[in-house]
Amino acid sequence: MKNKNLKILFITSEASPFVKTGGLGDVSSALPQSLMELGNEVRLVLPKYGAVDERKFKIHEIVRLKDIPIHLGNEIELVSMRSCFLVGNKTKVQIYFFDNQKYFGSRKGLYQDVNTKKDYPDNHERFILYAKGIMELIKKLGWTPDIIHCNDWQTGLIPAYLKTVYGDLEILKDTKVVFTIHNVEFPGVFPKEVFKLTGLPESVLNEITVNDGSKISFLKAGVVYADAVTTVSEKYAEELCTIDELGGIIKNTLKKRKNDFYGIINGVDYSVWNPENDKYIPAKFSIKDLSGKTENKKSLLEYLKLPVELDVPVIGTITRFAEQKGIDLIEGAIEDLLNLDLKYVLLGQGDKKYQQFFEKIQKKYPEKFAFYYGFNEELAHLIEAGADMYLMPSKYEPCGLTQLYALKYGTIPIVRYTGGLADTIIRVNGNDANGTGFVFKKYEVEDMMKEIKRALKLYQDKEFWIKLMKKAMSLDFSWYNSAKKYVELYKKLLKDVK
Ligand code: ADP
């Protein structure tokens, strides 16, 4: 098994550039490409939501994978696979789009209604169909994966199907399944009654119940039944097994599986996030020539209609409005922050209460604070490129990507010491430039403000700051090393097979 290149079926619920709500979308695009660059054959499965642009991506039908009947309780749903390629610099990943009009094609949102911002009430049906449908499609694919790599709760039932209903399937007898937790904030919890729609045996029900037996968790199914479980940083892996509030309903299950549980840090796709070739930013720049950075700062301020005062430091944040991201800390600190000599730009979406709050603040501080509500890929790149510092005060952070992007653009991260942020950012001590950013520990406004003020003070020392920027830009968080770790894990699992 050792030197054989592997066939990997990567199953996800979002992948950039087709559809993305957060880091999972970035990872599901970059990791498969990196695994291919290492010589493996990877195919990716993803739902064809209404938001996927069929024409732009030239998505076509696969006649032999059309209208396959899938039982969902007493109903029968027809699902099809459609296909296209994700063409990267060095690779071409085949994409299979899971197509069902009722549950995916007719909806613009991935997990939530785009208007109400509420979870679709039938998310359990949607992702039971997805898991079950994929199992049937694998049977017909004519391509047997060595590894099935599932991601987050949306794919959590697949390992359970593989180990039970499809346990005797001859073509999959040597196939191993890996389950990656990108975020336990979304455990895929539903009333126990929905279990009957899965067609899984009762033995599974006992394994995946949570909340005193009244609910089931699709995430837990992935953790229980996969051959190996991973998460996206070592620190987060440790925290999931030790912090009650974090590990929550799967803490004990993870602890039981600790010999099969790994933390592998995410990487960055530098073909997308790199100031030397970023297609979204007006001025490219590099360690050798930083002049473009100031031009981007100017464009950012203009775009957001803030006064162009280039000597004033700009802090940026790009985030989902979720408690986990430290939004309430930003909320609590914002007026103190805006009373300092700086500008703050915030791009985010989610909970309406935060939207209303930040809109009010924007009216009060129009010269210092710009708030953009919504999802805006171009602005996300412009913030990474044009800001001087990047604030990410997460309560918990599985890995975090935006702080890694910030480093590459010489935008110095200010982060809280948790999960992937603790694993990737080294605190600047004094002005010795061994560090790569600013790090505070307590989840408190005061602690955060202290660290922000320290950063602002050091920002005044131009020589030091440029050294710090260049250090940050020189760091390499590319996927290469992490993808190699996944391959090692896959091979370890397959070692006993042949
Ligand atoms: P998470 O997955 O928890 O949301 P990450 O830092 O891992 O956080 O990844 C977030 C990804 O989503 C980044 O690519 C970031 O630029 C992007 N993103 C988040 N919110 C927005 C937004 N409102 N507009 C554009 N991009 C966003």
CSV table of N, CA and C in Angstrom, one decimal, residues 2 5 17 19 24 32 53 69 122 135 148 164 171-172 222 260 310 340 349 353 381 396 399 413-414 419 440 451 480:
chain,number,residue,atom,x,y,z
A,2,LYS,N,2.1,1.1,0.5
A,2,LYS,CA,2.8,2.3,0.9
A,2,LYS,C,3.1,3.3,-0.3
A,5,ASN,N,-0.4,5.6,-5.1
A,5,ASN,CA,-1.2,6.8,-5.0
A,5,ASN,C,-2.7,6.5,-4.7
A,17,PRO,N,-14.7,27.8,-5.8
A,17,PRO,CA,-15.5,29.0,-6.0
A,17,PRO,C,-17.0,28.8,-6.3
A,19,VAL,N,-19.7,27.5,-4.2
A,19,VAL,CA,-20.5,28.0,-3.1
A,19,VAL,C,-19.7,28.0,-1.8
A,24,LEU,N,-14.9,26.3,5.6
A,24,LEU,CA,-15.1,24.9,5.0
A,24,LEU,C,-15.0,25.0,3.4
A,32,PRO,N,-8.3,19.2,-1.6
A,32,PRO,CA,-8.4,18.3,-2.8
A,32,PRO,C,-7.3,18.6,-3.8
A,53,ASP,N,-23.7,28.4,-10.1
A,53,ASP,CA,-23.8,28.9,-11.5
A,53,ASP,C,-23.5,27.9,-12.5
A,69,PRO,N,-33.4,6.5,-7.8
A,69,PRO,CA,-34.4,6.6,-6.8
A,69,PRO,C,-33.8,6.4,-5.4
A,122,ASP,N,-36.2,21.7,7.1
A,122,ASP,CA,-36.0,20.3,6.7
A,122,ASP,C,-34.5,19.9,6.4
A,135,MET,N,-24.2,7.3,-1.1
A,135,MET,CA,-23.9,5.8,-1.0
A,135,MET,C,-24.4,5.1,-2.3
A,148,ILE,N,-12.8,7.6,1.7
A,148,ILE,CA,-13.9,8.5,1.6
A,148,ILE,C,-13.7,9.5,2.7
A,164,THR,N,-22.7,0.1,8.4
A,164,THR,CA,-23.9,-0.7,8.7
A,164,THR,C,-24.6,-1.2,7.4
A,171,ILE,N,-17.5,-3.8,-3.2
A,171,ILE,CA,-16.5,-2.8,-3.8
A,171,ILE,C,-15.9,-1.9,-2.7
A,172,LEU,N,-16.6,-1.8,-1.6
A,172,LEU,CA,-16.1,-0.9,-0.5
A,172,LEU,C,-15.4,-1.6,0.6
A,222,GLY,N,-20.6,10.8,12.6
A,222,GLY,CA,-19.3,10.8,11.9
A,222,GLY,C,-18.2,10.5,12.9
A,260,ASP,N,-7.7,7.6,17.7
A,260,ASP,CA,-8.0,7.8,16.2
A,260,ASP,C,-8.3,9.2,15.9
A,310,LEU,N,-4.0,58.4,5.3
A,310,LEU,CA,-3.1,57.2,5.2
A,310,LEU,C,-2.2,56.9,6.4
A,340,LEU,N,-9.9,55.7,19.9
A,340,LEU,CA,-8.5,55.7,19.6
A,340,LEU,C,-8.2,56.3,18.3
A,349,GLN,N,-21.8,39.1,8.2
A,349,GLN,CA,-23.2,38.9,8.1
A,349,GLN,C,-23.6,37.8,9.1
A,353,LYS,N,-29.4,41.2,15.0
A,353,LYS,CA,-29.2,42.2,16.1
A,353,LYS,C,-27.8,42.8,16.0
A,381,HIS,N,-11.0,40.5,0.2
A,381,HIS,CA,-9.6,40.5,-0.3
A,381,HIS,C,-9.0,41.9,-0.1
A,396,TYR,N,-13.8,30.9,20.5
A,396,TYR,CA,-13.2,29.6,20.0
A,396,TYR,C,-12.9,29.7,18.6
A,399,CYS,N,-9.6,26.6,13.5
A,399,CYS,CA,-8.4,26.9,12.9
A,399,CYS,C,-8.3,28.4,12.6
A,413,PRO,N,-2.0,40.3,12.5
A,413,PRO,CA,-3.2,39.8,13.3
A,413,PRO,C,-3.1,40.2,14.7
A,414,ILE,N,-4.3,40.5,15.3
A,414,ILE,CA,-4.5,40.7,16.7
A,414,ILE,C,-5.6,39.6,17.1
A,419,GLY,N,-7.6,27.8,20.1
A,419,GLY,CA,-7.6,26.9,19.0
A,419,GLY,C,-6.5,27.2,18.0
A,440,PHE,N,-4.0,38.1,22.9
A,440,PHE,CA,-4.4,38.2,24.3
A,440,PHE,C,-5.2,37.0,24.7
A,451,GLU,N,-4.1,44.8,24.4
A,451,GLU,CA,-3.2,44.3,23.3
A,451,GLU,C,-3.4,45.2,22.0
A,480,TYR,N,0.8,22.3,1.5
A,480,TYR,CA,1.7,21.2,1.2
A,480,TYR,C,1.9,20.3,2.4
